[in-house]
């Protein structure tokens, strides 16, 4: 599981944070936005604040024994927001997402997702009236968004803004090496009512695409030249697409053809492929 600090706004509008690991990608494709899923106690400061304000920031932290001690302190239940933040060792700064007010973010986080709770799903906005019920919330319950059990909440969090350290952003755009990944620890959570467990980061290893998994150029050309009867691909252009997994090939080729149509092209060759790749790289930089 990841090691996260989730920042929210308390009743006074001040930033507070809690430590979480049960936070995972939810919408990754096919929607007009990306989203994360957070699972937590509905009596936690974080859940209460999201129910009330709908705003949070997911702060991803790197491997550091010193930081992990601070994360554990922020994750242990029982203290008020003010008591927790009085002991917080992390430097905070404003985020960049619009639609405030929003909580501050952790300055040293290698990545931050500034989010808004999508309370339209399952009419979860109706659960806002349950703020303050800290001894358990009676049903009826939602299936996947809002108050989902007497003591639990699930939040579908729309990602409004992604903040990332420049080093890691550049690696996504320009290609990665072993040293260009963040030192991401794996959190095993709270066990035996005694310890919080996690494992130290190790150097990442790579594995090439399995032999024989690349598609042949003929297969790519067959698929490419069926997308549009007026826009065709050369063999050299198709050679640049053989590493695209088959399940993604049609969607990728369709995007290329759509761009070619916008440009008035009838033939996609290597120079056109380079322009398409450059366009994609610029779009990533904007994100």
Short mmCIF file of C-alpha atoms in Angstrom, two decimals:
data_model
loop_
_atom_site.label_atom_id
_atom_site.label_comp_id
_atom_site.label_asym_id
_atom_site.label_seq_id
_atom_site.Cartn_x
_atom_site.Cartn_y
_atom_site.Cartn_z
CA UNK A 1 0.00 0.00 0.00
CA UNK A 2 1.18 3.60 -0.51
CA UNK A 3 2.26 5.91 2.31
CA UNK A 4 0.10 9.02 2.21
CA UNK A 5 -0.80 12.10 4.19
CA UNK A 6 -4.22 13.50 3.36
CA UNK A 7 -4.69 17.16 4.17
CA UNK A 8 -8.14 18.67 4.78
CA UNK A 9 -9.64 21.80 6.33
CA UNK A 10 -11.01 21.70 9.86
CA UNK A 11 -14.01 23.68 11.11
CA UNK A 12 -11.85 26.78 11.56
CA UNK A 13 -10.49 26.59 8.01
CA UNK A 14 -7.05 25.42 9.16
CA UNK A 15 -5.16 22.60 7.47
CA UNK A 16 -4.96 19.28 9.29
CA UNK A 17 -3.55 15.94 8.15
CA UNK A 18 -4.03 12.23 8.66
CA UNK A 19 -2.02 9.23 7.48
CA UNK A 20 -3.65 6.74 5.11
CA UNK A 21 -2.82 3.77 2.90
CA UNK A 22 -6.25 2.61 1.69
CA UNK A 23 -6.27 5.05 -1.22
CA UNK A 24 -6.24 3.75 -4.78
CA UNK A 25 -6.91 4.77 -8.41
CA UNK A 26 -10.62 4.63 -9.26
CA UNK A 27 -11.27 6.27 -12.65
CA UNK A 28 -8.25 5.87 -14.94
CA UNK A 29 -9.79 5.83 -18.44
CA UNK A 30 -13.04 6.43 -20.27
CA UNK A 31 -14.15 9.38 -18.11
CA UNK A 32 -13.70 13.13 -18.48
CA UNK A 33 -11.71 13.16 -15.25
CA UNK A 34 -9.44 10.95 -13.15
CA UNK A 35 -10.34 9.93 -9.60
CA UNK A 36 -9.02 8.20 -6.50
CA UNK A 37 -10.85 6.05 -3.95
CA UNK A 38 -10.24 6.70 -0.24
CA UNK A 39 -11.47 4.29 2.43
CA UNK A 40 -11.49 5.48 6.05
CA UNK A 41 -13.38 5.58 9.37
CA UNK A 42 -16.35 7.90 9.11
CA UNK A 43 -15.52 9.36 12.54
CA UNK A 44 -11.97 10.34 11.55
CA UNK A 45 -11.05 14.00 11.24
CA UNK A 46 -10.35 13.42 7.55
CA UNK A 47 -13.76 11.87 6.81
CA UNK A 48 -15.60 14.53 8.80
CA UNK A 49 -13.76 17.31 6.98
CA UNK A 50 -14.36 15.82 3.52
CA UNK A 51 -18.05 15.33 4.29
CA UNK A 52 -18.22 18.98 5.34
CA UNK A 53 -16.00 20.74 2.75
CA UNK A 54 -15.55 18.22 -0.08
CA UNK A 55 -11.87 19.21 -0.49
CA UNK A 56 -8.62 17.38 0.26
CA UNK A 57 -5.07 16.89 -0.97
CA UNK A 58 -3.35 13.50 -1.23
CA UNK A 59 0.35 13.91 -0.40
CA UNK A 60 2.70 11.08 -1.47
CA UNK A 61 5.82 10.75 0.72
CA UNK A 62 9.19 9.17 -0.03
CA UNK A 63 11.07 6.64 2.10
CA UNK A 64 12.54 8.20 5.24
CA UNK A 65 12.61 6.66 8.76
CA UNK A 66 12.37 10.13 10.28
CA UNK A 67 9.37 11.05 8.14
CA UNK A 68 7.71 7.70 8.82
CA UNK A 69 7.81 8.42 12.56
CA UNK A 70 6.05 11.71 11.90
CA UNK A 71 3.52 10.03 9.62
CA UNK A 72 2.68 7.46 12.32
CA UNK A 73 2.08 10.26 14.83
CA UNK A 74 -0.30 11.96 12.41
CA UNK A 75 -2.07 8.67 11.72
CA UNK A 76 -2.76 7.58 15.28
CA UNK A 77 -6.42 8.28 16.22
CA UNK A 78 -7.68 10.07 19.31
CA UNK A 79 -6.23 13.58 19.02
CA UNK A 80 -7.96 16.68 17.75
CA UNK A 81 -6.80 18.35 14.56
CA UNK A 82 -5.16 21.15 16.50
CA UNK A 83 -3.28 18.70 18.76
CA UNK A 84 -1.97 16.74 15.78
CA UNK A 85 -0.83 19.74 13.77
CA UNK A 86 0.95 21.27 16.76
CA UNK A 87 3.40 18.35 16.51
CA UNK A 88 3.58 18.23 12.70
CA UNK A 89 7.15 18.33 11.38
CA UNK A 90 6.26 18.79 7.70
CA UNK A 91 6.56 22.15 5.99
CA UNK A 92 3.33 23.12 4.26
CA UNK A 93 2.64 25.36 1.27
CA UNK A 94 -0.38 26.43 -0.83
CA UNK A 95 -1.41 24.15 -3.68
CA UNK A 96 -2.29 25.26 -7.20
CA UNK A 97 -5.85 24.01 -7.72
CA UNK A 98 -8.66 26.52 -8.17
CA UNK A 99 -11.99 26.49 -6.39
CA UNK A 100 -10.90 27.28 -2.87
CA UNK A 101 -10.64 27.37 0.00
CA UNK A 102 -8.38 24.33 -0.05
CA UNK A 103 -5.96 22.73 2.40
CA UNK A 104 -2.23 23.31 2.22
CA UNK A 105 0.00 20.58 0.74
CA UNK A 106 3.22 18.97 1.99
CA UNK A 107 6.15 20.80 0.39
CA UNK A 108 8.49 17.79 0.26
CA UNK A 109 5.90 15.37 -1.20
CA UNK A 110 7.12 13.91 -4.48
CA UNK A 111 3.54 14.05 -5.79
CA UNK A 112 0.29 15.67 -4.66
CA UNK A 113 -3.26 15.16 -5.94
CA UNK A 114 -5.53 18.09 -5.09
CA UNK A 115 -9.04 16.66 -5.07
CA UNK A 116 -12.75 17.35 -4.78
CA UNK A 117 -15.16 14.72 -3.49
CA UNK A 118 -17.62 13.76 -6.25
CA UNK A 119 -20.68 13.68 -4.03
CA UNK A 120 -23.02 13.48 -7.03
CA UNK A 121 -22.34 9.74 -7.31
CA UNK A 122 -25.00 7.78 -5.40
CA UNK A 123 -26.43 11.12 -4.21
CA UNK A 124 -23.73 11.02 -1.55
CA UNK A 125 -24.21 14.75 -0.88
CA UNK A 126 -27.13 13.65 1.31
CA UNK A 127 -24.56 12.31 3.80
CA UNK A 128 -23.30 15.81 4.60
CA UNK A 129 -26.00 16.14 7.26
CA UNK A 130 -24.36 13.26 9.14
CA UNK A 131 -21.28 15.31 10.05
CA UNK A 132 -20.71 15.16 13.80
CA UNK A 133 -22.03 11.63 14.33
CA UNK A 134 -18.85 10.16 15.80
CA UNK A 135 -20.18 7.09 17.63
CA UNK A 136 -21.38 5.29 14.53
CA UNK A 137 -23.79 6.28 11.77
CA UNK A 138 -27.00 4.34 11.23
CA UNK A 139 -28.14 3.35 7.73
CA UNK A 140 -29.24 3.31 5.05
CA UNK A 141 -25.75 3.20 3.56
CA UNK A 142 -24.22 3.89 0.15
CA UNK A 143 -22.67 1.11 -1.90
CA UNK A 144 -19.41 2.82 -2.85
CA UNK A 145 -19.44 6.58 -2.16
CA UNK A 146 -20.15 8.41 1.08
CA UNK A 147 -21.11 6.68 4.32
CA UNK A 148 -20.93 2.96 3.47
CA UNK A 149 -21.30 1.34 6.92
CA UNK A 150 -21.82 2.21 10.57
CA UNK A 151 -18.15 3.08 10.98
CA UNK A 152 -16.88 3.41 7.39
CA UNK A 153 -16.70 5.85 4.51
CA UNK A 154 -15.66 5.60 0.87
CA UNK A 155 -14.88 8.78 -1.05
CA UNK A 156 -14.56 9.07 -4.84
CA UNK A 157 -12.11 11.95 -5.14
CA UNK A 158 -11.92 13.82 -8.44
CA UNK A 159 -8.34 14.88 -9.19
CA UNK A 160 -8.36 18.62 -9.88
CA UNK A 161 -4.60 19.21 -10.02
CA UNK A 162 -1.49 17.03 -9.98
CA UNK A 163 1.67 18.51 -8.48
CA UNK A 164 4.93 16.63 -9.05
CA UNK A 165 8.60 17.26 -8.38
CA UNK A 166 10.27 18.40 -11.61
CA UNK A 167 12.74 15.49 -11.63
CA UNK A 168 9.99 12.89 -11.76
CA UNK A 169 7.83 14.86 -14.17
CA UNK A 170 10.75 15.15 -16.59
CA UNK A 171 11.35 11.40 -16.37
CA UNK A 172 7.77 10.71 -17.47
CA UNK A 173 8.20 13.00 -20.47
CA UNK A 174 11.76 12.18 -21.50
CA UNK A 175 12.17 8.56 -20.44
CA UNK A 176 13.07 6.87 -17.17
CA UNK A 177 16.19 5.33 -15.71
CA UNK A 178 16.57 3.42 -12.45
CA UNK A 179 17.57 6.62 -10.67
CA UNK A 180 14.62 8.66 -11.89
CA UNK A 181 11.95 6.97 -9.75
CA UNK A 182 10.91 8.38 -6.36
CA UNK A 183 11.93 6.34 -3.31
CA UNK A 184 8.47 4.94 -2.66
CA UNK A 185 8.06 2.80 0.49
CA UNK A 186 5.44 0.07 0.84
CA UNK A 187 3.16 0.44 3.86
CA UNK A 188 1.85 -2.75 5.50
CA UNK A 189 -0.35 -0.88 7.97
CA UNK A 190 -1.12 -1.27 11.66
CA UNK A 191 -0.63 -4.85 12.95
CA UNK A 192 -1.18 -6.66 16.26
CA UNK A 193 -2.31 -3.42 17.93
CA UNK A 194 1.37 -2.67 18.43
CA UNK A 195 3.28 -1.43 15.36
CA UNK A 196 2.93 0.32 12.05
CA UNK A 197 4.92 -1.64 9.45
CA UNK A 198 6.55 -0.58 6.21
CA UNK A 199 9.47 -1.66 4.06
CA UNK A 200 12.41 0.43 2.90
CA UNK A 201 12.74 1.37 -0.76
CA UNK A 202 15.06 -0.68 -2.96
CA UNK A 203 16.47 0.18 -6.36
CA UNK A 204 13.84 -0.49 -9.04
CA UNK A 205 14.48 -3.17 -11.62
CA UNK A 206 13.25 -3.35 -15.18
CA UNK A 207 11.96 -6.17 -17.30
CA UNK A 208 11.68 -5.95 -21.10
CA UNK A 209 8.52 -6.75 -23.01
CA UNK A 210 8.33 -10.57 -23.22
CA UNK A 211 9.80 -11.97 -26.42
CA UNK A 212 7.15 -12.45 -29.05
CA UNK A 213 4.71 -9.99 -27.46
CA UNK A 214 5.48 -7.20 -29.91
CA UNK A 215 3.10 -7.10 -32.85
CA UNK A 216 4.35 -7.54 -36.37
CA UNK A 217 4.43 -4.52 -38.66
CA UNK A 218 1.92 -6.20 -40.97
CA UNK A 219 -0.59 -6.50 -38.12
CA UNK A 220 -0.15 -2.84 -37.21
CA UNK A 221 -0.53 -1.74 -40.85
CA UNK A 222 -3.67 -3.82 -41.24
CA UNK A 223 -5.24 -2.18 -38.19
CA UNK A 224 -3.97 1.32 -39.01
CA UNK A 225 -5.24 1.44 -42.56
CA UNK A 226 -8.73 0.34 -41.53
CA UNK A 227 -9.27 3.38 -39.27
CA UNK A 228 -10.01 5.83 -42.11
CA UNK A 229 -10.39 5.20 -45.83
CA UNK A 230 -8.61 8.45 -46.74
CA UNK A 231 -5.76 8.54 -44.19
CA UNK A 232 -3.08 5.88 -44.52
CA UNK A 233 0.09 4.88 -42.62
CA UNK A 234 3.45 4.02 -44.15
CA UNK A 235 5.31 0.89 -43.10
CA UNK A 236 8.00 2.98 -41.38
CA UNK A 237 5.34 4.80 -39.36
CA UNK A 238 3.83 1.49 -38.30
CA UNK A 239 7.24 0.24 -37.14
CA UNK A 240 7.06 2.93 -34.45
CA UNK A 241 3.84 1.40 -33.10
CA UNK A 242 4.78 -2.27 -32.70
CA UNK A 243 5.37 -1.92 -28.93
CA UNK A 244 1.90 -0.58 -28.24
CA UNK A 245 -0.04 -3.36 -26.45
CA UNK A 246 -2.69 -4.83 -28.74
CA UNK A 247 -5.51 -3.85 -26.37
CA UNK A 248 -4.55 -0.16 -26.70
CA UNK A 249 -3.61 -0.16 -30.40
CA UNK A 250 -6.94 0.83 -31.95
CA UNK A 251 -7.45 3.72 -29.53
CA UNK A 252 -3.89 4.98 -30.13
CA UNK A 253 -4.21 4.75 -33.91
CA UNK A 254 -7.60 6.47 -33.82
CA UNK A 255 -6.11 9.42 -31.93
CA UNK A 256 -3.34 9.65 -34.53
CA UNK A 257 -5.87 9.63 -37.37
CA UNK A 258 -7.99 12.28 -35.64
CA UNK A 259 -4.93 14.54 -35.41
CA UNK A 260 -4.03 13.84 -39.04
CA UNK A 261 -7.55 14.81 -40.08
CA UNK A 262 -7.22 18.10 -38.17
CA UNK A 263 -3.95 18.81 -39.99
CA UNK A 264 -5.31 17.87 -43.41
CA UNK A 265 -2.91 14.94 -43.82
CA UNK A 266 -3.73 11.94 -45.97
CA UNK A 267 -0.51 10.05 -45.21
CA UNK A 268 1.17 9.43 -41.85
CA UNK A 269 4.90 8.79 -42.20
CA UNK A 270 7.82 9.10 -39.76
CA UNK A 271 7.85 12.96 -39.71
CA UNK A 272 4.12 13.00 -38.96
CA UNK A 273 4.61 10.41 -36.21
CA UNK A 274 7.31 12.59 -34.67
CA UNK A 275 4.95 15.59 -34.69
CA UNK A 276 2.23 13.51 -33.04
CA UNK A 277 4.67 12.32 -30.37
CA UNK A 278 5.86 15.89 -29.76
CA UNK A 279 2.25 17.02 -29.38
CA UNK A 280 1.60 14.27 -26.85
CA UNK A 281 4.74 15.23 -24.89
CA UNK A 282 3.60 18.87 -24.73
CA UNK A 283 0.18 17.80 -23.48
CA UNK A 284 1.82 15.79 -20.70
CA UNK A 285 3.90 18.80 -19.69
CA UNK A 286 0.75 20.92 -19.35
CA UNK A 287 -0.70 18.35 -16.94
#
